[in-house]
Every structure is written in C-alpha cells, then in structure tokens.
PDB file of C-alpha atoms and ligand atoms in Angstrom:
ATOM      1  CA  UNK A   1       0.000   0.000   0.000  1.00  0.00           C
ATOM      2  CA  UNK A   2       1.331   3.445  -0.882  1.00  0.00           C
ATOM      3  CA  UNK A   3       0.412   6.301   1.442  1.00  0.00           C
ATOM      4  CA  UNK A   4       1.039   9.815   0.174  1.00  0.00           C
ATOM      5  CA  UNK A   5       0.535  12.937   2.255  1.00  0.00           C
ATOM      6  CA  UNK A   6       0.161  16.286   0.525  1.00  0.00           C
ATOM      7  CA  UNK A   7       0.663  19.725   2.017  1.00  0.00           C
ATOM      8  CA  UNK A   8      -2.315  21.231   0.221  1.00  0.00           C
ATOM      9  CA  UNK A   9      -5.634  19.958  -1.054  1.00  0.00           C
ATOM     10  CA  UNK A  10      -4.833  21.278  -4.505  1.00  0.00           C
ATOM     11  CA  UNK A  11      -1.653  19.208  -4.755  1.00  0.00           C
ATOM     12  CA  UNK A  12      -3.572  16.128  -3.648  1.00  0.00           C
ATOM     13  CA  UNK A  13      -6.346  16.735  -6.202  1.00  0.00           C
ATOM     14  CA  UNK A  14      -3.806  17.340  -8.966  1.00  0.00           C
ATOM     15  CA  UNK A  15      -1.969  14.117  -8.139  1.00  0.00           C
ATOM     16  CA  UNK A  16      -5.117  11.962  -8.183  1.00  0.00           C
ATOM     17  CA  UNK A  17      -6.615  13.770 -11.191  1.00  0.00           C
ATOM     18  CA  UNK A  18      -3.471  13.421 -13.286  1.00  0.00           C
ATOM     19  CA  UNK A  19      -2.925   9.800 -12.259  1.00  0.00           C
ATOM     20  CA  UNK A  20      -6.408   8.927 -13.542  1.00  0.00           C
ATOM     21  CA  UNK A  21      -6.070  11.054 -16.677  1.00  0.00           C
ATOM     22  CA  UNK A  22      -2.783   9.293 -17.520  1.00  0.00           C
ATOM     23  CA  UNK A  23      -4.580   5.976 -17.159  1.00  0.00           C
ATOM     24  CA  UNK A  24      -7.461   7.146 -19.364  1.00  0.00           C
ATOM     25  CA  UNK A  25      -5.037   8.272 -22.054  1.00  0.00           C
ATOM     26  CA  UNK A  26      -3.105   5.020 -22.035  1.00  0.00           C
ATOM     27  CA  UNK A  27      -6.102   2.689 -22.244  1.00  0.00           C
ATOM     28  CA  UNK A  28      -8.671   1.805 -24.877  1.00  0.00           C
ATOM     29  CA  UNK A  29     -11.530   1.210 -22.448  1.00  0.00           C
ATOM     30  CA  UNK A  30     -10.766   2.741 -19.062  1.00  0.00           C
ATOM     31  CA  UNK A  31     -13.314   1.722 -16.421  1.00  0.00           C
ATOM     32  CA  UNK A  32     -13.405   4.138 -13.514  1.00  0.00           C
ATOM     33  CA  UNK A  33     -15.422   3.890 -10.299  1.00  0.00           C
ATOM     34  CA  UNK A  34     -16.607   7.256  -9.025  1.00  0.00           C
ATOM     35  CA  UNK A  35     -17.475   8.267  -5.463  1.00  0.00           C
ATOM     36  CA  UNK A  36     -19.753  11.028  -4.271  1.00  0.00           C
ATOM     37  CA  UNK A  37     -19.237  13.070  -1.108  1.00  0.00           C
ATOM     38  CA  UNK A  38     -17.184  16.225  -0.753  1.00  0.00           C
ATOM     39  CA  UNK A  39     -13.706  14.640  -0.793  1.00  0.00           C
ATOM     40  CA  UNK A  40     -13.298  13.939  -4.546  1.00  0.00           C
ATOM     41  CA  UNK A  41     -14.858  17.200  -5.781  1.00  0.00           C
ATOM     42  CA  UNK A  42     -11.456  18.862  -6.359  1.00  0.00           C
ATOM     43  CA  UNK A  43     -10.409  15.897  -8.506  1.00  0.00           C
ATOM     44  CA  UNK A  44     -13.570  16.278 -10.556  1.00  0.00           C
ATOM     45  CA  UNK A  45     -12.782  19.982 -11.029  1.00  0.00           C
ATOM     46  CA  UNK A  46      -9.328  18.950 -12.213  1.00  0.00           C
ATOM     47  CA  UNK A  47     -10.949  16.631 -14.801  1.00  0.00           C
ATOM     48  CA  UNK A  48     -13.242  19.438 -15.991  1.00  0.00           C
ATOM     49  CA  UNK A  49     -10.321  21.866 -16.395  1.00  0.00           C
ATOM     50  CA  UNK A  50      -8.294  19.248 -18.245  1.00  0.00           C
ATOM     51  CA  UNK A  51     -11.248  18.559 -20.546  1.00  0.00           C
ATOM     52  CA  UNK A  52     -11.835  22.268 -21.236  1.00  0.00           C
ATOM     53  CA  UNK A  53      -8.142  22.670 -22.024  1.00  0.00           C
ATOM     54  CA  UNK A  54      -8.434  19.714 -24.429  1.00  0.00           C
ATOM     55  CA  UNK A  55      -5.939  17.663 -22.436  1.00  0.00           C
ATOM     56  CA  UNK A  56      -8.160  14.606 -22.086  1.00  0.00           C
ATOM     57  CA  UNK A  57     -10.959  12.816 -23.912  1.00  0.00           C
ATOM     58  CA  UNK A  58     -13.534  11.072 -21.715  1.00  0.00           C
ATOM     59  CA  UNK A  59     -15.565   9.585 -24.579  1.00  0.00           C
ATOM     60  CA  UNK A  60     -14.239   6.068 -24.068  1.00  0.00           C
ATOM     61  CA  UNK A  61     -14.468   6.123 -20.259  1.00  0.00           C
ATOM     62  CA  UNK A  62     -16.892   3.679 -18.662  1.00  0.00           C
ATOM     63  CA  UNK A  63     -18.131   4.929 -15.284  1.00  0.00           C
ATOM     64  CA  UNK A  64     -19.608   3.102 -12.306  1.00  0.00           C
ATOM     65  CA  UNK A  65     -21.106   4.973  -9.368  1.00  0.00           C
ATOM     66  CA  UNK A  66     -20.547   3.498  -5.933  1.00  0.00           C
ATOM     67  CA  UNK A  67     -23.873   3.911  -4.226  1.00  0.00           C
ATOM     68  CA  UNK A  68     -27.307   5.555  -4.088  1.00  0.00           C
ATOM     69  CA  UNK A  69     -30.152   6.313  -1.724  1.00  0.00           C
ATOM     70  CA  UNK A  70     -33.040   3.855  -1.739  1.00  0.00           C
ATOM     71  CA  UNK A  71     -36.410   5.268  -2.778  1.00  0.00           C
ATOM     72  CA  UNK A  72     -34.852   8.127  -4.680  1.00  0.00           C
ATOM     73  CA  UNK A  73     -35.186   8.637  -8.458  1.00  0.00           C
ATOM     74  CA  UNK A  74     -31.901   9.197 -10.256  1.00  0.00           C
ATOM     75  CA  UNK A  75     -33.232  12.599 -11.329  1.00  0.00           C
ATOM     76  CA  UNK A  76     -33.961  13.601  -7.704  1.00  0.00           C
ATOM     77  CA  UNK A  77     -31.867  16.701  -6.867  1.00  0.00           C
ATOM     78  CA  UNK A  78     -30.210  14.944  -3.930  1.00  0.00           C
ATOM     79  CA  UNK A  79     -29.592  11.557  -5.550  1.00  0.00           C
ATOM     80  CA  UNK A  80     -25.966  10.466  -5.914  1.00  0.00           C
ATOM     81  CA  UNK A  81     -26.655  10.077  -9.644  1.00  0.00           C
ATOM     82  CA  UNK A  82     -27.515  13.798  -9.773  1.00  0.00           C
ATOM     83  CA  UNK A  83     -24.491  14.654  -7.621  1.00  0.00           C
ATOM     84  CA  UNK A  84     -22.181  12.850 -10.058  1.00  0.00           C
ATOM     85  CA  UNK A  85     -23.915  14.360 -13.072  1.00  0.00           C
ATOM     86  CA  UNK A  86     -23.759  17.917 -11.701  1.00  0.00           C
ATOM     87  CA  UNK A  87     -20.242  17.763 -10.307  1.00  0.00           C
ATOM     88  CA  UNK A  88     -18.681  16.012 -13.297  1.00  0.00           C
ATOM     89  CA  UNK A  89     -20.500  14.032 -15.952  1.00  0.00           C
ATOM     90  CA  UNK A  90     -22.495  16.860 -17.548  1.00  0.00           C
ATOM     91  CA  UNK A  91     -19.326  18.968 -17.792  1.00  0.00           C
ATOM     92  CA  UNK A  92     -17.164  16.467 -19.707  1.00  0.00           C
ATOM     93  CA  UNK A  93     -17.672  14.375 -22.847  1.00  0.00           C
ATOM     94  CA  UNK A  94     -18.449  11.063 -21.164  1.00  0.00           C
ATOM     95  CA  UNK A  95     -21.177   9.174 -23.047  1.00  0.00           C
ATOM     96  CA  UNK A  96     -24.499   8.729 -21.236  1.00  0.00           C
ATOM     97  CA  UNK A  97     -24.629   5.067 -22.174  1.00  0.00           C
ATOM     98  CA  UNK A  98     -21.265   4.551 -20.461  1.00  0.00           C
ATOM     99  CA  UNK A  99     -22.515   5.790 -17.086  1.00  0.00           C
ATOM    100  CA  UNK A 100     -23.652   2.976 -14.804  1.00  0.00           C
ATOM    101  CA  UNK A 101     -25.438   3.430 -11.499  1.00  0.00           C
ATOM    102  CA  UNK A 102     -27.581   1.559  -9.022  1.00  0.00           C
ATOM    103  CA  UNK A 103     -31.248   2.475  -9.329  1.00  0.00           C
ATOM    104  CA  UNK A 104     -32.553   3.344  -5.867  1.00  0.00           C
ATOM    105  CA  UNK A 105     -36.099   3.246  -7.210  1.00  0.00           C
ATOM    106  CA  UNK A 106     -35.946  -0.251  -8.711  1.00  0.00           C
ATOM    107  CA  UNK A 107     -38.992  -2.390  -8.035  1.00  0.00           C
ATOM    108  CA  UNK A 108     -36.913  -5.393  -6.997  1.00  0.00           C
ATOM    109  CA  UNK A 109     -33.792  -4.150  -5.219  1.00  0.00           C
ATOM    110  CA  UNK A 110     -32.279  -7.635  -4.964  1.00  0.00           C
ATOM    111  CA  UNK A 111     -32.499  -8.100  -8.699  1.00  0.00           C
ATOM    112  CA  UNK A 112     -31.149  -4.566  -9.205  1.00  0.00           C
ATOM    113  CA  UNK A 113     -28.092  -5.395  -7.069  1.00  0.00           C
ATOM    114  CA  UNK A 114     -27.473  -8.602  -9.064  1.00  0.00           C
ATOM    115  CA  UNK A 115     -27.842  -6.668 -12.311  1.00  0.00           C
ATOM    116  CA  UNK A 116     -25.265  -4.128 -11.152  1.00  0.00           C
ATOM    117  CA  UNK A 117     -22.757  -6.748 -10.017  1.00  0.00           C
ATOM    118  CA  UNK A 118     -23.136  -8.477 -13.399  1.00  0.00           C
ATOM    119  CA  UNK A 119     -22.485  -5.175 -15.199  1.00  0.00           C
ATOM    120  CA  UNK A 120     -19.327  -4.717 -13.146  1.00  0.00           C
ATOM    121  CA  UNK A 121     -18.259  -8.282 -13.821  1.00  0.00           C
ATOM    122  CA  UNK A 122     -18.609  -7.587 -17.550  1.00  0.00           C
ATOM    123  CA  UNK A 123     -16.666  -4.324 -17.218  1.00  0.00           C
ATOM    124  CA  UNK A 124     -14.119  -4.844 -14.438  1.00  0.00           C
ATOM    125  CA  UNK A 125     -13.262  -1.593 -12.707  1.00  0.00           C
ATOM    126  CA  UNK A 126      -9.680  -0.459 -13.296  1.00  0.00           C
ATOM    127  CA  UNK A 127      -9.514   2.384 -10.776  1.00  0.00           C
ATOM    128  CA  UNK A 128     -12.003   2.890  -7.955  1.00  0.00           C
ATOM    129  CA  UNK A 129     -12.058   6.246  -6.158  1.00  0.00           C
ATOM    130  CA  UNK A 130     -13.068   5.904  -2.509  1.00  0.00           C
ATOM    131  CA  UNK A 131     -13.729   8.130   0.474  1.00  0.00           C
ATOM    132  CA  UNK A 132     -14.214   7.165   4.105  1.00  0.00           C
ATOM    133  CA  UNK A 133     -17.463   7.859   5.949  1.00  0.00           C
ATOM    134  CA  UNK A 134     -17.579   9.154   9.525  1.00  0.00           C
ATOM    135  CA  UNK A 135     -18.326   5.656  10.850  1.00  0.00           C
ATOM    136  CA  UNK A 136     -15.578   4.051   8.780  1.00  0.00           C
ATOM    137  CA  UNK A 137     -17.833   3.043   5.878  1.00  0.00           C
ATOM    138  CA  UNK A 138     -16.736   2.735   2.265  1.00  0.00           C
ATOM    139  CA  UNK A 139     -19.407   3.466  -0.308  1.00  0.00           C
ATOM    140  CA  UNK A 140     -22.438   2.725   1.891  1.00  0.00           C
ATOM    141  CA  UNK A 141     -21.026  -0.426   3.486  1.00  0.00           C
ATOM    142  CA  UNK A 142     -21.826   0.396   7.066  1.00  0.00           C
ATOM    143  CA  UNK A 143     -20.096  -1.265  10.049  1.00  0.00           C
ATOM    144  CA  UNK A 144     -21.099  -4.926  10.124  1.00  0.00           C
ATOM    145  CA  UNK A 145     -21.311  -5.260   6.318  1.00  0.00           C
ATOM    146  CA  UNK A 146     -19.881  -8.610   5.232  1.00  0.00           C
ATOM    147  CA  UNK A 147     -16.482  -8.501   3.542  1.00  0.00           C
ATOM    148  CA  UNK A 148     -17.609 -11.149   1.048  1.00  0.00           C
ATOM    149  CA  UNK A 149     -20.853  -9.426   0.047  1.00  0.00           C
ATOM    150  CA  UNK A 150     -21.913  -8.107  -3.347  1.00  0.00           C
ATOM    151  CA  UNK A 151     -24.068  -5.031  -3.902  1.00  0.00           C
ATOM    152  CA  UNK A 152     -26.888  -4.768  -1.381  1.00  0.00           C
ATOM    153  CA  UNK A 153     -29.385  -2.554   0.412  1.00  0.00           C
ATOM    154  CA  UNK A 154     -28.294  -1.146   3.789  1.00  0.00           C
ATOM    155  CA  UNK A 155     -29.950   0.616   6.684  1.00  0.00           C
ATOM    156  CA  UNK A 156     -27.962   3.811   7.034  1.00  0.00           C
ATOM    157  CA  UNK A 157     -26.368   4.434  10.402  1.00  0.00           C
ATOM    158  CA  UNK A 158     -27.040   7.638  12.278  1.00  0.00           C
ATOM    159  CA  UNK A 159     -23.628   9.171  11.411  1.00  0.00           C
ATOM    160  CA  UNK A 160     -24.291   8.600   7.710  1.00  0.00           C
ATOM    161  CA  UNK A 161     -27.763  10.122   7.911  1.00  0.00           C
ATOM    162  CA  UNK A 162     -26.275  13.091   9.754  1.00  0.00           C
ATOM    163  CA  UNK A 163     -23.484  13.492   7.155  1.00  0.00           C
ATOM    164  CA  UNK A 164     -26.117  13.601   4.403  1.00  0.00           C
ATOM    165  CA  UNK A 165     -27.102  17.049   5.639  1.00  0.00           C
ATOM    166  CA  UNK A 166     -23.798  18.202   4.077  1.00  0.00           C
ATOM    167  CA  UNK A 167     -25.055  16.921   0.706  1.00  0.00           C
ATOM    168  CA  UNK A 168     -27.929  19.385   0.530  1.00  0.00           C
ATOM    169  CA  UNK A 169     -30.801  17.850   2.485  1.00  0.00           C
ATOM    170  CA  UNK A 170     -32.420  20.625   4.526  1.00  0.00           C
ATOM    171  CA  UNK A 171     -33.852  18.483   7.302  1.00  0.00           C
ATOM    172  CA  UNK A 172     -32.752  15.213   8.816  1.00  0.00           C
ATOM    173  CA  UNK A 173     -36.296  13.843   8.264  1.00  0.00           C
ATOM    174  CA  UNK A 174     -35.783  14.261   4.507  1.00  0.00           C
ATOM    175  CA  UNK A 175     -32.715  12.010   4.374  1.00  0.00           C
ATOM    176  CA  UNK A 176     -33.504   8.483   3.157  1.00  0.00           C
ATOM    177  CA  UNK A 177     -32.874   5.860   5.829  1.00  0.00           C
ATOM    178  CA  UNK A 178     -31.613   3.233   3.415  1.00  0.00           C
ATOM    179  CA  UNK A 179     -28.892   3.142   0.809  1.00  0.00           C
ATOM    180  CA  UNK A 180     -27.929   0.707  -1.926  1.00  0.00           C
ATOM    181  CA  UNK A 181     -24.260   0.157  -2.446  1.00  0.00           C
ATOM    182  CA  UNK A 182     -21.591  -1.790  -4.236  1.00  0.00           C
ATOM    183  CA  UNK A 183     -20.598  -4.513  -1.802  1.00  0.00           C
ATOM    184  CA  UNK A 184     -17.169  -4.818  -0.278  1.00  0.00           C
ATOM    185  CA  UNK A 185     -16.405  -7.891  -2.397  1.00  0.00           C
ATOM    186  CA  UNK A 186     -17.425  -5.866  -5.473  1.00  0.00           C
ATOM    187  CA  UNK A 187     -15.165  -2.972  -4.501  1.00  0.00           C
ATOM    188  CA  UNK A 188     -12.236  -5.268  -3.699  1.00  0.00           C
ATOM    189  CA  UNK A 189     -12.347  -6.639  -7.274  1.00  0.00           C
ATOM    190  CA  UNK A 190     -11.308  -3.249  -8.664  1.00  0.00           C
ATOM    191  CA  UNK A 191      -7.745  -3.459  -9.971  1.00  0.00           C
ATOM    192  CA  UNK A 192      -6.671  -0.344  -8.109  1.00  0.00           C
ATOM    193  CA  UNK A 193      -8.228   1.542  -5.211  1.00  0.00           C
ATOM    194  CA  UNK A 194      -7.544   5.219  -4.580  1.00  0.00           C
ATOM    195  CA  UNK A 195      -8.616   6.071  -1.053  1.00  0.00           C
ATOM    196  CA  UNK A 196      -8.841   9.822  -0.446  1.00  0.00           C
ATOM    197  CA  UNK A 197      -9.265  11.592   2.881  1.00  0.00           C
ATOM    198  CA  UNK A 198      -9.073  15.245   3.776  1.00  0.00           C
ATOM    199  CA  UNK A 199      -9.312  17.241   6.970  1.00  0.00           C
ATOM    200  CA  UNK A 200      -8.696  16.714  10.662  1.00  0.00           C
ATOM    201  CA  UNK A 201     -12.124  15.178  11.233  1.00  0.00           C
ATOM    202  CA  UNK A 202     -10.904  12.131   9.277  1.00  0.00           C
ATOM    203  CA  UNK A 203      -7.534  11.789  11.083  1.00  0.00           C
ATOM    204  CA  UNK A 204      -8.521   9.177  13.701  1.00  0.00           C
ATOM    205  CA  UNK A 205     -10.594   7.261  11.174  1.00  0.00           C
ATOM    206  CA  UNK A 206      -7.657   7.182   8.756  1.00  0.00           C
ATOM    207  CA  UNK A 207      -5.390   5.748  11.443  1.00  0.00           C
ATOM    208  CA  UNK A 208      -7.885   3.023  12.301  1.00  0.00           C
ATOM    209  CA  UNK A 209      -8.449   2.232   8.604  1.00  0.00           C
ATOM    210  CA  UNK A 210      -4.731   1.853   7.863  1.00  0.00           C
ATOM    211  CA  UNK A 211      -3.252   0.645  11.129  1.00  0.00           C
ATOM    212  CA  UNK A 212      -6.166  -0.907  13.022  1.00  0.00           C
ATOM    213  CA  UNK A 213      -7.495  -4.435  12.944  1.00  0.00           C
ATOM    214  CA  UNK A 214      -9.064  -5.490   9.649  1.00  0.00           C
ATOM    215  CA  UNK A 215     -12.623  -6.003  10.780  1.00  0.00           C
ATOM    216  CA  UNK A 216     -16.181  -5.834   9.496  1.00  0.00           C
ATOM    217  CA  UNK A 217     -16.790  -3.425  12.389  1.00  0.00           C
ATOM    218  CA  UNK A 218     -14.714  -0.896  10.486  1.00  0.00           C
ATOM    219  CA  UNK A 219     -15.404  -1.610   6.800  1.00  0.00           C
ATOM    220  CA  UNK A 220     -12.738   0.625   5.252  1.00  0.00           C
ATOM    221  CA  UNK A 221     -10.026  -1.416   7.061  1.00  0.00           C
ATOM    222  CA  UNK A 222     -10.521  -3.996   4.282  1.00  0.00           C
ATOM    223  CA  UNK A 223      -8.363  -1.894   1.971  1.00  0.00           C
ATOM    224  CA  UNK A 224      -5.329  -3.211   3.910  1.00  0.00           C
ATOM    225  CA  UNK A 225      -5.979  -6.527   2.119  1.00  0.00           C
ATOM    226  CA  UNK A 226      -6.076  -5.092  -1.426  1.00  0.00           C
ATOM    227  CA  UNK A 227      -2.856  -5.531  -3.339  1.00  0.00           C
ATOM    228  CA  UNK A 228      -2.967  -2.249  -5.244  1.00  0.00           C
ATOM    229  CA  UNK A 229      -4.061   0.677  -3.083  1.00  0.00           C
ATOM    230  CA  UNK A 230      -2.973   4.290  -3.134  1.00  0.00           C
ATOM    231  CA  UNK A 231      -3.997   6.289  -0.077  1.00  0.00           C
ATOM    232  CA  UNK A 232      -3.858  10.055  -0.573  1.00  0.00           C
ATOM    233  CA  UNK A 233      -4.231  12.337   2.413  1.00  0.00           C
ATOM    234  CA  UNK A 234      -3.854  15.983   3.185  1.00  0.00           C
ATOM    235  CA  UNK A 235      -1.671  16.766   6.162  1.00  0.00           C
ATOM    236  CA  UNK A 236      -4.671  17.235   8.475  1.00  0.00           C
ATOM    237  CA  UNK A 237      -6.086  13.788   7.688  1.00  0.00           C
ATOM    238  CA  UNK A 238      -2.620  12.294   8.288  1.00  0.00           C
ATOM    239  CA  UNK A 239      -2.246  13.847  11.745  1.00  0.00           C
ATOM    240  CA  UNK A 240      -2.582  10.593  13.696  1.00  0.00           C
ATOM    241  CA  UNK A 241      -0.099   8.676  11.511  1.00  0.00           C
ATOM    242  CA  UNK A 242       3.622   8.471  12.203  1.00  0.00           C
ATOM    243  CA  UNK A 243       5.935  10.134   9.694  1.00  0.00           C
ATOM    244  CA  UNK A 244       7.515   6.783   8.821  1.00  0.00           C
ATOM    245  CA  UNK A 245       4.098   5.463   7.819  1.00  0.00           C
ATOM    246  CA  UNK A 246       3.843   7.634   4.721  1.00  0.00           C
ATOM    247  CA  UNK A 247       5.622   9.434   1.952  1.00  0.00           C
ATOM    248  CA  UNK A 248       5.529  13.209   2.205  1.00  0.00           C
ATOM    249  CA  UNK A 249       4.733  14.850  -1.141  1.00  0.00           C
TER     250      UNK A 249
HETATM  251  C1  LIG B 301     -20.732   9.164   1.710  1.00  0.00           C
HETATM  252  C2  LIG B 301     -20.787   8.258   0.464  1.00  0.00           C
HETATM  253  C3  LIG B 301     -19.443   7.649   0.211  1.00  0.00           C
HETATM  254  C4  LIG B 301     -18.392   8.711   0.471  1.00  0.00           C
HETATM  255  C5  LIG B 301     -18.292   8.960   1.950  1.00  0.00           C
HETATM  256  C6  LIG B 301     -17.408  10.123   2.379  1.00  0.00           C
HETATM  257  O1  LIG B 301     -21.796   8.924   2.546  1.00  0.00           O
HETATM  258  N1  LIG B 301     -21.786   7.251   0.519  1.00  0.00           N
HETATM  259  O2  LIG B 301     -19.394   7.121  -1.080  1.00  0.00           O
HETATM  260  O3  LIG B 301     -17.150   8.286  -0.018  1.00  0.00           O
HETATM  261  O4  LIG B 301     -19.580   9.024   2.534  1.00  0.00           O
HETATM  262  O5  LIG B 301     -17.997  11.369   2.177  1.00  0.00           O
HETATM  263  P1  LIG B 301     -17.222  12.764   2.267  1.00  0.00           P
HETATM  264  O6  LIG B 301     -16.217  12.741   1.165  1.00  0.00           O
HETATM  265  O7  LIG B 301     -18.256  13.830   2.067  1.00  0.00           O
HETATM  266  O8  LIG B 301     -16.572  12.825   3.607  1.00  0.00           O
END
C-alpha cells in the first residue's frame, strides 16, 4: 500500500486527477469507479479543467457509481446520480450510455443489485475512487457489512444520515434511511483503489483504517488486504499517523 501525504488539497487533487487522466489516455476502455461526497470534488474539477483545455478525452471512459439512496429517483436533486452528473458528468464528454449506477427506485432491489454486479463483472473496474465515511464506511457499506458481500441494500447508520445534511438535504427527516451500495467484495475486485481523505475530522478514522485491525466493524479497514491501493491524504487527515508510515509529497 502506498500512502502519500500532501501539504495542500490542490496538490492532492492534482496528483489523483493526473494519475487517472494518464490511465485514461493510455487505455482503450478505461473503467473508472466514481465516489460522491465532498472529498473527490477537487479531482472532478481537475478533470473538468483538463477537458476544457483539451488535455483529455472522456468519450471512451466507462463509469460506475458506488452507491445511491433507496427510494430516490436518479433525477432527484439529492440523488448520488444527480451529484455525479452535476459535479462532473455533464461537464465532460463522457457518453451517457457509459454511465452505470444503481437504481434506488428499482422495483426489486435484490435483482437490481445482481444486475449491477453483473455489469461490473462484464466491465471490471480499473480504478475505484473511494472516500471514508464518519463511521468508517466505504461506499455505503456500514459497520457490520460482510467482507464477502456483493451489492446490497443497507440501513444507514445515524452518522451517515447526519453526514447527508452536508449533501444538501435541509432536514434530517428528509434524508432516506436506506442506501444501496456496491458490496465490499465488489469494490475489492477493482484493480486499483484510490482512497482519499481530507481534513482533521478524518484523522482518527484514517489511522484506524490503515493501522487498526481489519474487521467488518470498520469496513474501510478492508483496503489493507487489497494488493494495489494508493492512499492520498492531506496533512490534516494524516495527523494521527507516524511520519515513517507515509511518503511526504
Ligand atoms: C458518503 C458516500 C461515500 C463517500 C463517503 C465520504 O456517505 N456514501 O461514497 O465516499 O460518505 O464522504 P465525504 O467525502 O463527504 O466525507
């Protein structure tokens, strides 16, 4: 596992953005897994700038979203599908038919999860962008989610419901109580994981994720078992790590 710590958010975003752009340019069919939340937004801005400056072509990129709220249409203003569209997809030349997402409004959620896992099996993810939730979740795999599970519906934990207020919900009562997410086994099949964390509020979580016991009680700890992970942190998120644990960039 490589752990890089950057002095500024901008340097971190540039590193991740350029790493993915290089991959896109070198590959015929790059399959990228995208995360919502606030952490990757700077990377998405980097992609948009690069696209506007004609430095990258996204037309052959195949995209998979990580998760969604249950009971929410993809066109809902607070859906993760809308968040990805507004923060990135509508501003670059990715093809609509290449954007894959879980449908939180599907009639049969079990079948929807199987469909999504099959789509991913047919288009294995090359690089998966990840963030860490305030209870240690990845995507919406809450504590207790099985490490060997595929995509599934989850009851959101209180911390996750609370964090959703940052994503534009006005009132806690408006936040859906369930999510649907790529499973941990699905995520672990990606060829490379890029785990991003920013800010002091993530510092203790980052330490537990990277140095703590690998346990279903703390889902993001599973990344310790992936053979190709890049962890990118700003200096605040790295505060609880020892200097020898990471490379300073
Ligand atoms: C959210 C999403 C995750 C995201 C994580 C971190 O709830 N379901 O996919 O990576 O929590 O969010 P943030 O980057 O806003 O801290």
